[in-house]
Coordinates of C-alpha atoms in Angstrom, one line a residue:
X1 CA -35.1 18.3 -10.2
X2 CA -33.1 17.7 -7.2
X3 CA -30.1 15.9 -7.1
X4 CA -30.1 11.9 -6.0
X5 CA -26.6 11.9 -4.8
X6 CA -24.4 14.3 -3.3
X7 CA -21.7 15.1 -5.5
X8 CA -19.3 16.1 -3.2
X9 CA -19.5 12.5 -1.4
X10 CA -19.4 10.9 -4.9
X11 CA -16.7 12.3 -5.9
X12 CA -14.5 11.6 -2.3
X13 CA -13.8 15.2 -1.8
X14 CA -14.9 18.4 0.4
X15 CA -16.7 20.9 -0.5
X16 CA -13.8 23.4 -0.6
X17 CA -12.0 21.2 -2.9
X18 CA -10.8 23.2 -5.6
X19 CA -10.7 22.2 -9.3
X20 CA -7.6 20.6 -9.4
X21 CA -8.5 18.5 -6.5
X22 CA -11.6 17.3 -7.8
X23 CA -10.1 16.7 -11.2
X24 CA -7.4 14.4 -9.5
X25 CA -10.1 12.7 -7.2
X26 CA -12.2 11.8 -10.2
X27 CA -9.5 10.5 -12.7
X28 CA -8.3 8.3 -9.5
X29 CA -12.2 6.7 -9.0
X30 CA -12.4 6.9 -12.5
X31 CA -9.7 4.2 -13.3
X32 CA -11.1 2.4 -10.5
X33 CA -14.5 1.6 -11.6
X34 CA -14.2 1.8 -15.5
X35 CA -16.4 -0.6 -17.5
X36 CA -13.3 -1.5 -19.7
X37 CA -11.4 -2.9 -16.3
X38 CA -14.2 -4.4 -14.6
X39 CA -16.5 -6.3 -17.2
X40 CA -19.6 -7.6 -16.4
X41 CA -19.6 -5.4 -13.1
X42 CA -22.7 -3.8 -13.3
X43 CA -22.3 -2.2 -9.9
X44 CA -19.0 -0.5 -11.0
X45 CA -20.7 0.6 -14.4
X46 CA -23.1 2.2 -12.2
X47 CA -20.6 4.1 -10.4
X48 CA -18.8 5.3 -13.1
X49 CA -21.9 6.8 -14.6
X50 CA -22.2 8.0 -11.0
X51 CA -18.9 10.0 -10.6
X52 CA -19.0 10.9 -14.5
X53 CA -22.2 12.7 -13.4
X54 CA -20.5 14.5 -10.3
X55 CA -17.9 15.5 -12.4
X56 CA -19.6 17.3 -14.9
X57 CA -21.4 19.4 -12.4
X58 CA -18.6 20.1 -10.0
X59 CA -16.0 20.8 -12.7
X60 CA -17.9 23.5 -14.3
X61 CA -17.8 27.0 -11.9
X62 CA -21.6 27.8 -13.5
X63 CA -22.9 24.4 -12.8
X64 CA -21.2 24.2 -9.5
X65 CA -22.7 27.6 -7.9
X66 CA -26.3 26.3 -9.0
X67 CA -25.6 23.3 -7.4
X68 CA -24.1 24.7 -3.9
X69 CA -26.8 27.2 -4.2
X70 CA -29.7 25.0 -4.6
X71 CA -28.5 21.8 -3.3
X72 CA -29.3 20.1 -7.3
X73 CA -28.1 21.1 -10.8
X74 CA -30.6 20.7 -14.1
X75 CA -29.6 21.0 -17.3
X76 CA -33.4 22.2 -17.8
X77 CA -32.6 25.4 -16.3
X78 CA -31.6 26.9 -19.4
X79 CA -35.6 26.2 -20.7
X80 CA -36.2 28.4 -17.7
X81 CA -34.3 31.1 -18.8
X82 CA -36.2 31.0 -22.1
X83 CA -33.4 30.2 -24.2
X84 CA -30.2 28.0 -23.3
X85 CA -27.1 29.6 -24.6
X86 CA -24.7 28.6 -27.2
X87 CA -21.9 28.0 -28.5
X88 CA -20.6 31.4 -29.7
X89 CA -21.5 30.3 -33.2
X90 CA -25.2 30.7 -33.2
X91 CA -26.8 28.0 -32.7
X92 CA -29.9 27.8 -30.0
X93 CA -31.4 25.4 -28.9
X94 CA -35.0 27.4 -27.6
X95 CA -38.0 25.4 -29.2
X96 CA -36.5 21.6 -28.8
X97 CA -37.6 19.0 -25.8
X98 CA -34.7 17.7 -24.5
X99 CA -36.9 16.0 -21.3
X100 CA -36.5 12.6 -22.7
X101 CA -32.1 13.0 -22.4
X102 CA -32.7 14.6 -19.0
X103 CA -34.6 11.7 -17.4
X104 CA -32.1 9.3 -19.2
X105 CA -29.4 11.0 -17.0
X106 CA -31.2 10.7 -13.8
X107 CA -31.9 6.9 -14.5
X108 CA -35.6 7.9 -15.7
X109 CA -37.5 5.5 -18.7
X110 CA -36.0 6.2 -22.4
X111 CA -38.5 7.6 -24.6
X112 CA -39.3 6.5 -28.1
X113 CA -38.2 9.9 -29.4
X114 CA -34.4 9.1 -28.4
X115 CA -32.4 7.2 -30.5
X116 CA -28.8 7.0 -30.3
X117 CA -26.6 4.5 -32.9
X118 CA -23.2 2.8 -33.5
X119 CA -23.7 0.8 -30.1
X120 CA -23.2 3.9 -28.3
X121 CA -23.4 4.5 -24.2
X122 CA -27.3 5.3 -23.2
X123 CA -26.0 6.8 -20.0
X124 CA -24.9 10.0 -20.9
X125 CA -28.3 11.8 -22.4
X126 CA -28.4 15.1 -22.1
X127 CA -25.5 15.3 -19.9
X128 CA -23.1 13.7 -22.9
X129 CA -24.7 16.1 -25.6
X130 CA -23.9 19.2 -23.9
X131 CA -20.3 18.1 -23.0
X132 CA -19.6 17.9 -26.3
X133 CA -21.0 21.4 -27.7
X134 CA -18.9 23.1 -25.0
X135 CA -15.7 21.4 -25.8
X136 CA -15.7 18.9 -22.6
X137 CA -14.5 15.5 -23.2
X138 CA -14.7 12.9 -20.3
X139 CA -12.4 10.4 -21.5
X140 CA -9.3 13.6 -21.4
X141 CA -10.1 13.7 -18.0
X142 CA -9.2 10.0 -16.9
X143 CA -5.8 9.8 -18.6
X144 CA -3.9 8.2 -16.3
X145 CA -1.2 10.1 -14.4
X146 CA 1.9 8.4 -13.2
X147 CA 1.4 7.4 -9.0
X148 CA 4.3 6.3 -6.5
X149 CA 3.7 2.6 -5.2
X150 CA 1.1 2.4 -2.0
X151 CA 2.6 1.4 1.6
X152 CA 2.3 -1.7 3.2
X153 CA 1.6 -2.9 6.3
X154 CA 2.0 -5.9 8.3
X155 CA 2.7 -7.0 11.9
X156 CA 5.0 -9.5 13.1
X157 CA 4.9 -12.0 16.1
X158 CA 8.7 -12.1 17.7
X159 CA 9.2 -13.5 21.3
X160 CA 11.1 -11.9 24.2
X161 CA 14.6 -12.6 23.4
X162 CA 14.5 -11.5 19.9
X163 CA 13.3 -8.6 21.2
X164 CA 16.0 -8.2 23.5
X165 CA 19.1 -9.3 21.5
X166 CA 17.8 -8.6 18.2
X167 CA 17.1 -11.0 15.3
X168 CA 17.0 -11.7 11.4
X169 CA 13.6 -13.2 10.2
X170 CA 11.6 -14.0 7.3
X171 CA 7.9 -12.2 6.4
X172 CA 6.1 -13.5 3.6
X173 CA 4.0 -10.7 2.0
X174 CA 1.9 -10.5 -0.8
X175 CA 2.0 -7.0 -3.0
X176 CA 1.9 -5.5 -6.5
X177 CA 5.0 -5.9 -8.7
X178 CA 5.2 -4.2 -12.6
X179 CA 3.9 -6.9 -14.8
X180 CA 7.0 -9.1 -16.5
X181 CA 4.4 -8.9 -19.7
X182 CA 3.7 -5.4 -20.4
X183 CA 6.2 -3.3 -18.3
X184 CA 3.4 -1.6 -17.2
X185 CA 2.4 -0.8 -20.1
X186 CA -0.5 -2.5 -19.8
X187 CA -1.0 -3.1 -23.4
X188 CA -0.7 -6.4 -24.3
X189 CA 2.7 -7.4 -26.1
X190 CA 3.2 -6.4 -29.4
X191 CA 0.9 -3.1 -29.8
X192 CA -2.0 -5.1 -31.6
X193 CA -5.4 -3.7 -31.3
X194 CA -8.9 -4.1 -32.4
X195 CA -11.9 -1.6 -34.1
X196 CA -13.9 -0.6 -31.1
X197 CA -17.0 -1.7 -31.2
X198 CA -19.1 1.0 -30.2
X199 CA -18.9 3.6 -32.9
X200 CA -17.4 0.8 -35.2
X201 CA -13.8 2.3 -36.3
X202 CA -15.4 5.6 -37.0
X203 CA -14.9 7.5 -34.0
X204 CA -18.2 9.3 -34.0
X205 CA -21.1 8.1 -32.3
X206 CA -24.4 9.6 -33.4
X207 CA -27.7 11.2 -31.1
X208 CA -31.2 12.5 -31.8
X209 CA -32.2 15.5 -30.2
X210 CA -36.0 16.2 -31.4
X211 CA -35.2 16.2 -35.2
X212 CA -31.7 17.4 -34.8
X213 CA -29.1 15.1 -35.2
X214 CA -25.9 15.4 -33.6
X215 CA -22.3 13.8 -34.4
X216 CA -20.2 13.2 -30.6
X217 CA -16.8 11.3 -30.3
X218 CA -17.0 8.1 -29.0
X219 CA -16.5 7.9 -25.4
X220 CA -14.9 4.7 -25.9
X221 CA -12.2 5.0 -27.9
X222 CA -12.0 9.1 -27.8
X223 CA -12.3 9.2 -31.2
X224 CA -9.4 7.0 -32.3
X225 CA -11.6 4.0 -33.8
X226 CA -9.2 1.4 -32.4
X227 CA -9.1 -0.4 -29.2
X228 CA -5.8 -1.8 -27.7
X229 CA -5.6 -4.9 -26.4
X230 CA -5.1 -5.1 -22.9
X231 CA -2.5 -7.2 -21.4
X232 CA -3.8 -10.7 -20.9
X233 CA -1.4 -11.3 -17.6
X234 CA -2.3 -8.5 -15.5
X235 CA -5.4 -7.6 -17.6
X236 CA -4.7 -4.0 -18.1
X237 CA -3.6 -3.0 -14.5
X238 CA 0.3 -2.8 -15.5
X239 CA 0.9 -4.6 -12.3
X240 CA 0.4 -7.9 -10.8
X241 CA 0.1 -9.0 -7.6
X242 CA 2.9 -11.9 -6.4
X243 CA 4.1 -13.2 -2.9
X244 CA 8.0 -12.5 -1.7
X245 CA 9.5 -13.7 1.1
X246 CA 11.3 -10.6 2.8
X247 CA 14.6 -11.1 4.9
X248 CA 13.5 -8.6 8.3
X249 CA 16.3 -7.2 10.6
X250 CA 15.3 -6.8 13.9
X251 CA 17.5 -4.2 16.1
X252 CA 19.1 -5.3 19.9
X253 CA 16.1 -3.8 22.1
X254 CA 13.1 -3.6 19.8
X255 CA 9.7 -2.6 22.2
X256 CA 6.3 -3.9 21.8
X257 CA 4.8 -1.7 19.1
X258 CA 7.6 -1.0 17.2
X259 CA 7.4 -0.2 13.6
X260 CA 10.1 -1.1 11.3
X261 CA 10.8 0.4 7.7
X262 CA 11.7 -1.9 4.6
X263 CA 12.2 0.5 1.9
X264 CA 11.1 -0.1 -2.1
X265 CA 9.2 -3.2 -0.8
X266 CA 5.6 -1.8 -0.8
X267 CA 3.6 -2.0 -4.3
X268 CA 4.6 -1.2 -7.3
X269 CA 3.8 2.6 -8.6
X270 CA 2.7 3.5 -11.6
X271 CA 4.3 4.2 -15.3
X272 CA 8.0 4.4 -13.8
X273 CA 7.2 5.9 -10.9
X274 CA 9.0 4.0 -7.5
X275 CA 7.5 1.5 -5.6
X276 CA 5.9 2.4 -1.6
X277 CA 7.7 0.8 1.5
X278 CA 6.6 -2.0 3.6
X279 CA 6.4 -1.1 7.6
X280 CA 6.1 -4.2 9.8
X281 CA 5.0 -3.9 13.5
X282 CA 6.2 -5.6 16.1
X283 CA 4.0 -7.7 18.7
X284 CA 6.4 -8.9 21.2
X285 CA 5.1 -11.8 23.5
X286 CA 5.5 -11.0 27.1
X287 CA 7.9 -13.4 29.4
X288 CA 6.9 -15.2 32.2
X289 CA 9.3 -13.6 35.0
X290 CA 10.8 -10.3 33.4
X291 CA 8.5 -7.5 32.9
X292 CA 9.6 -4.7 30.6
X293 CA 8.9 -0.8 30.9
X294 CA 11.1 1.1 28.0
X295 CA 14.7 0.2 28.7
X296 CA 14.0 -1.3 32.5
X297 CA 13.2 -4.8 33.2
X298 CA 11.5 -5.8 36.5
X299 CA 11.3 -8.6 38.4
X300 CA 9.5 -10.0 41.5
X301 CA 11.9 -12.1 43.8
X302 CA 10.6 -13.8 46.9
X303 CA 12.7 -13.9 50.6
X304 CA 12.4 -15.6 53.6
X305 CA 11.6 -13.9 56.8
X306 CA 14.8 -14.1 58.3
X307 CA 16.6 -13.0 55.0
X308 CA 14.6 -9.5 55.4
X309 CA 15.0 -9.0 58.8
X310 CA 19.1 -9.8 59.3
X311 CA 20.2 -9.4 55.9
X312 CA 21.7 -11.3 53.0
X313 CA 23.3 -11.4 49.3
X314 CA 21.2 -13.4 47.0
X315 CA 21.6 -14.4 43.4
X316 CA 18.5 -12.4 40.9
X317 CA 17.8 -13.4 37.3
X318 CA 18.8 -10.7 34.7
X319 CA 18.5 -10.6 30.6
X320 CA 22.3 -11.2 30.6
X321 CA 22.5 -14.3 33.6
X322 CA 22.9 -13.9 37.5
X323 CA 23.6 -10.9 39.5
X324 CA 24.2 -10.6 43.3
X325 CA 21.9 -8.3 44.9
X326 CA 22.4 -7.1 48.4
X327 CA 19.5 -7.3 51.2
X328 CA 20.3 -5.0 54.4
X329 CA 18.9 -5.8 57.3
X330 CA 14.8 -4.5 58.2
X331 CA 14.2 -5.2 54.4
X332 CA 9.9 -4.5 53.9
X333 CA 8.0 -6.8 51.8
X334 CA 7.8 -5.2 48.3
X335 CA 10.5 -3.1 48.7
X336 CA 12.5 -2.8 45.4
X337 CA 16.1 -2.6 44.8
X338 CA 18.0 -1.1 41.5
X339 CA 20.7 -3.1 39.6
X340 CA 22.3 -0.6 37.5
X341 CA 22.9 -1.0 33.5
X342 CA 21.3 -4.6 33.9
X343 CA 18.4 -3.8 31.4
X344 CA 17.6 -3.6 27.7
X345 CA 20.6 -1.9 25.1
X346 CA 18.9 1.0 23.5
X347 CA 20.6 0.5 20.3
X348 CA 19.9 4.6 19.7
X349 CA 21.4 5.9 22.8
X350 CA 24.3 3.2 22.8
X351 CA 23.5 2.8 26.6
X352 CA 21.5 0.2 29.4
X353 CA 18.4 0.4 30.9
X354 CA 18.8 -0.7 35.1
X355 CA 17.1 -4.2 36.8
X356 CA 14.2 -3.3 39.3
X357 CA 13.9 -6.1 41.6
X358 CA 11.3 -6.2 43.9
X359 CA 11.3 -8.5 46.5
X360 CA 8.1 -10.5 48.5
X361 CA 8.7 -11.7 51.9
X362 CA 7.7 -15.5 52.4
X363 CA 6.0 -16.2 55.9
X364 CA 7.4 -20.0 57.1
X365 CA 5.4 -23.0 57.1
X366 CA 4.7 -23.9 61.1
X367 CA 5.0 -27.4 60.8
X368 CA 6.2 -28.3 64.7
X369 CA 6.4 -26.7 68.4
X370 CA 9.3 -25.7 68.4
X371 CA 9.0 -23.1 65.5
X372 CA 6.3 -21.9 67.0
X373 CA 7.4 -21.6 70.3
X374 CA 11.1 -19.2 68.2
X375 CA 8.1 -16.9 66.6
X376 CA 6.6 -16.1 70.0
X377 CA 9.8 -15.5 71.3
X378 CA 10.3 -13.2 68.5
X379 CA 6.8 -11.3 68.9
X380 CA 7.7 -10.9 72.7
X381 CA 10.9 -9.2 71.5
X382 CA 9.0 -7.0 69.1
X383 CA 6.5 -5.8 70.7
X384 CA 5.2 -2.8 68.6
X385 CA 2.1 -2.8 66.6
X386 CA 3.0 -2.4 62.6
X387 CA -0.9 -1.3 62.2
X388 CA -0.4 1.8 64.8
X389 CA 0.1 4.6 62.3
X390 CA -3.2 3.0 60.6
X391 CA -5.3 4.0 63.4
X392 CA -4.1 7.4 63.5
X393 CA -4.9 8.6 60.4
X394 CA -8.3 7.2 60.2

């Protein structure tokens, strides 16, 4: 029967993973999406039934070389074979119609013949029964293993001048902290626990297979009989999630884009193991006058006329007040101009950026005769054509 799902993307992994990979992938979606953590969730019951179903193929060498082979795994192909093999001890299981387990697996209707008691799991089948003959237990395979804290990340808004002289601010994040209840145990205080339901405090579960009957530990409890409570405050996680207000630095010349570390602040990890980091990234807000390209600041200054063509000091804006700049005489329109060490601090470096300053001649406003009667004066005295050199290269 061929497979309805592909294993490989079930299970998160590629399909070079190796055992240990896969083993680690599934215990990590297995926590995820356990019945005992998300109640009433049938989509996440469905899921685990899913990956426990991946896992059991993909685990097994055997199973997995049918499966890469033929694209689909069946337990059916021991019938095939004529006999399916056993345990070492004997016992074969040639003669006995296991069809009704194998549809149950594959989400097919139950047939009368099956029967299953003590409350136990109908999604297993055939799939269950075998894992048990050949000394594979699915609940071993989610213990949890301790995990280091996830990362976090969040931007922050900061205008122009924090940027430029640095700042201290506030963030208020939201992440996971060990629960104050449990200590990440996840138990709930005081150890108590209750008989688990399903195989009621025995820790067997019992199957039909034709007119055998079979004994399996309960996927449950794995066999213990008892339940442990789960933490009420964080219901089972070991962590809860709260909201902190974090005190940010913010270096002297922080850029646009960049991404600042606050270590031990991420979420919390896992049975001891340390918390992530928060990284925060910087959105700087750009400022009306001073444009900024890694430690340089430009700026666009406007001169008259008569300022470009004789020459003159004026007084520019700079991040750290006023600065004389020097015009020669013949100055173009959108010529720039350098003002050395007047840019950002590179905190790193421990030196300046330089002040571009660009400057855009200003044409006067005509407003009687005698102006206009100085700029033809002017134009007879400069004759020559500033569009000449055009012509020639066309």
């Amino acid at each position: 029967m061929p497979a309805t799902q592909d294993y490989y993307e079930t299970l998160k992994v590629n399909r070079k993973a190796s055992t240990d990979d896969i083993r680690k992938s599934y215990r990590r979606l297995a926590r995820k999406y356990h019945p005992d953590l998300n109640p009433g969730d049938k989509a996440a019951e469905d899921r685990f039934k899913k990956l426990q179903e991946a896992y059991d193929v993909l685990s097994d060498a055997k199973k997995r070389q049918m499966y890469d082979q033929q694209g689909f795994y069946s337990d059916s192909a021991f019938a095939a074979g004529g006999a399916a093999p056993n345990d070492g001890a004997g016992m074969g299981f040639s003669g006995f119609d296991f069809s009704e387990y194998f549809a149950q697996s594959q989400g097919g209707p139950r047939s009368a013949r099956s029967n299953r008691t003590a409350g136990a799991d109908t999604g297993g089948g055939f799939r269950d029964l075998f894992s048990q003959f050949f000394g594979r237990n699915a609940q071993a395979d989610e213990a949890p293993t301790p995990e280091r804290g996830t990362d976090l990340e969040y931007a922050l808004n900061i205008d122009f001048w924090q940027a430029i002289r640095g700042t201290q601010t506030r963030l208020s994040i939201s992440h996971q902290e060990v629960c104050e209840s449990c200590h990440g145990t996840k138990s709930a205080p005081g150890g108590g626990s209750v008989t688990c339901p399903q195989c009621e405090g025995t820790g067997n579960v019992s199957q039909m297979a034709g007119s055998m009957k079979f004994n399996l530990t309960c996927p449950r409890c794995s066999g213990a009989g008892r339940l442990h409570s789960v933490c009420p405050t964080c219901h089972g996680d070991g962590r809860v999630l709260r909201n902190e207000t974090v005190e940010v630095r913010i270096p002297p010349g922080a850029q646009n884009g960049s991404r600042l570390r606050v270590a031990g602040k991420g979420n919390a990890g896992t049975m001891g193991m340390p918390p992530g980091d928060l990284y925060i990234t910087l959105r700087v807000e750009p400022h009306p006058i001073f444009r900024r390209e890694g430690d340089n600041i430009e700026i666009r200054v406007p001169i008259t006329v008569t300022e470009a063509g004789l020459g003159t000091k004026i007084e520019v804006p700079t991040i750290d007040g006023r600065a004389l700049l020097k015009i020669p005489p013949g100055t173009n329109n959108g010529q720039k101009f350098r003002l050395r060490d007047k840019g950002v601090l590179n905190s790193r470096k421990g030196i300046h950026g330089d002040q571009i300053v660009e400057v855009a001649l200003v044409a006067p406003k005509v407003k009687d005769e005698r102006t206009k009667e100085i700029l033809r004066e002017l134009a007879q005295l400069n004759p020559e054509d500033p569009r000449s050199q055009i012509w020639e290269k066309v």
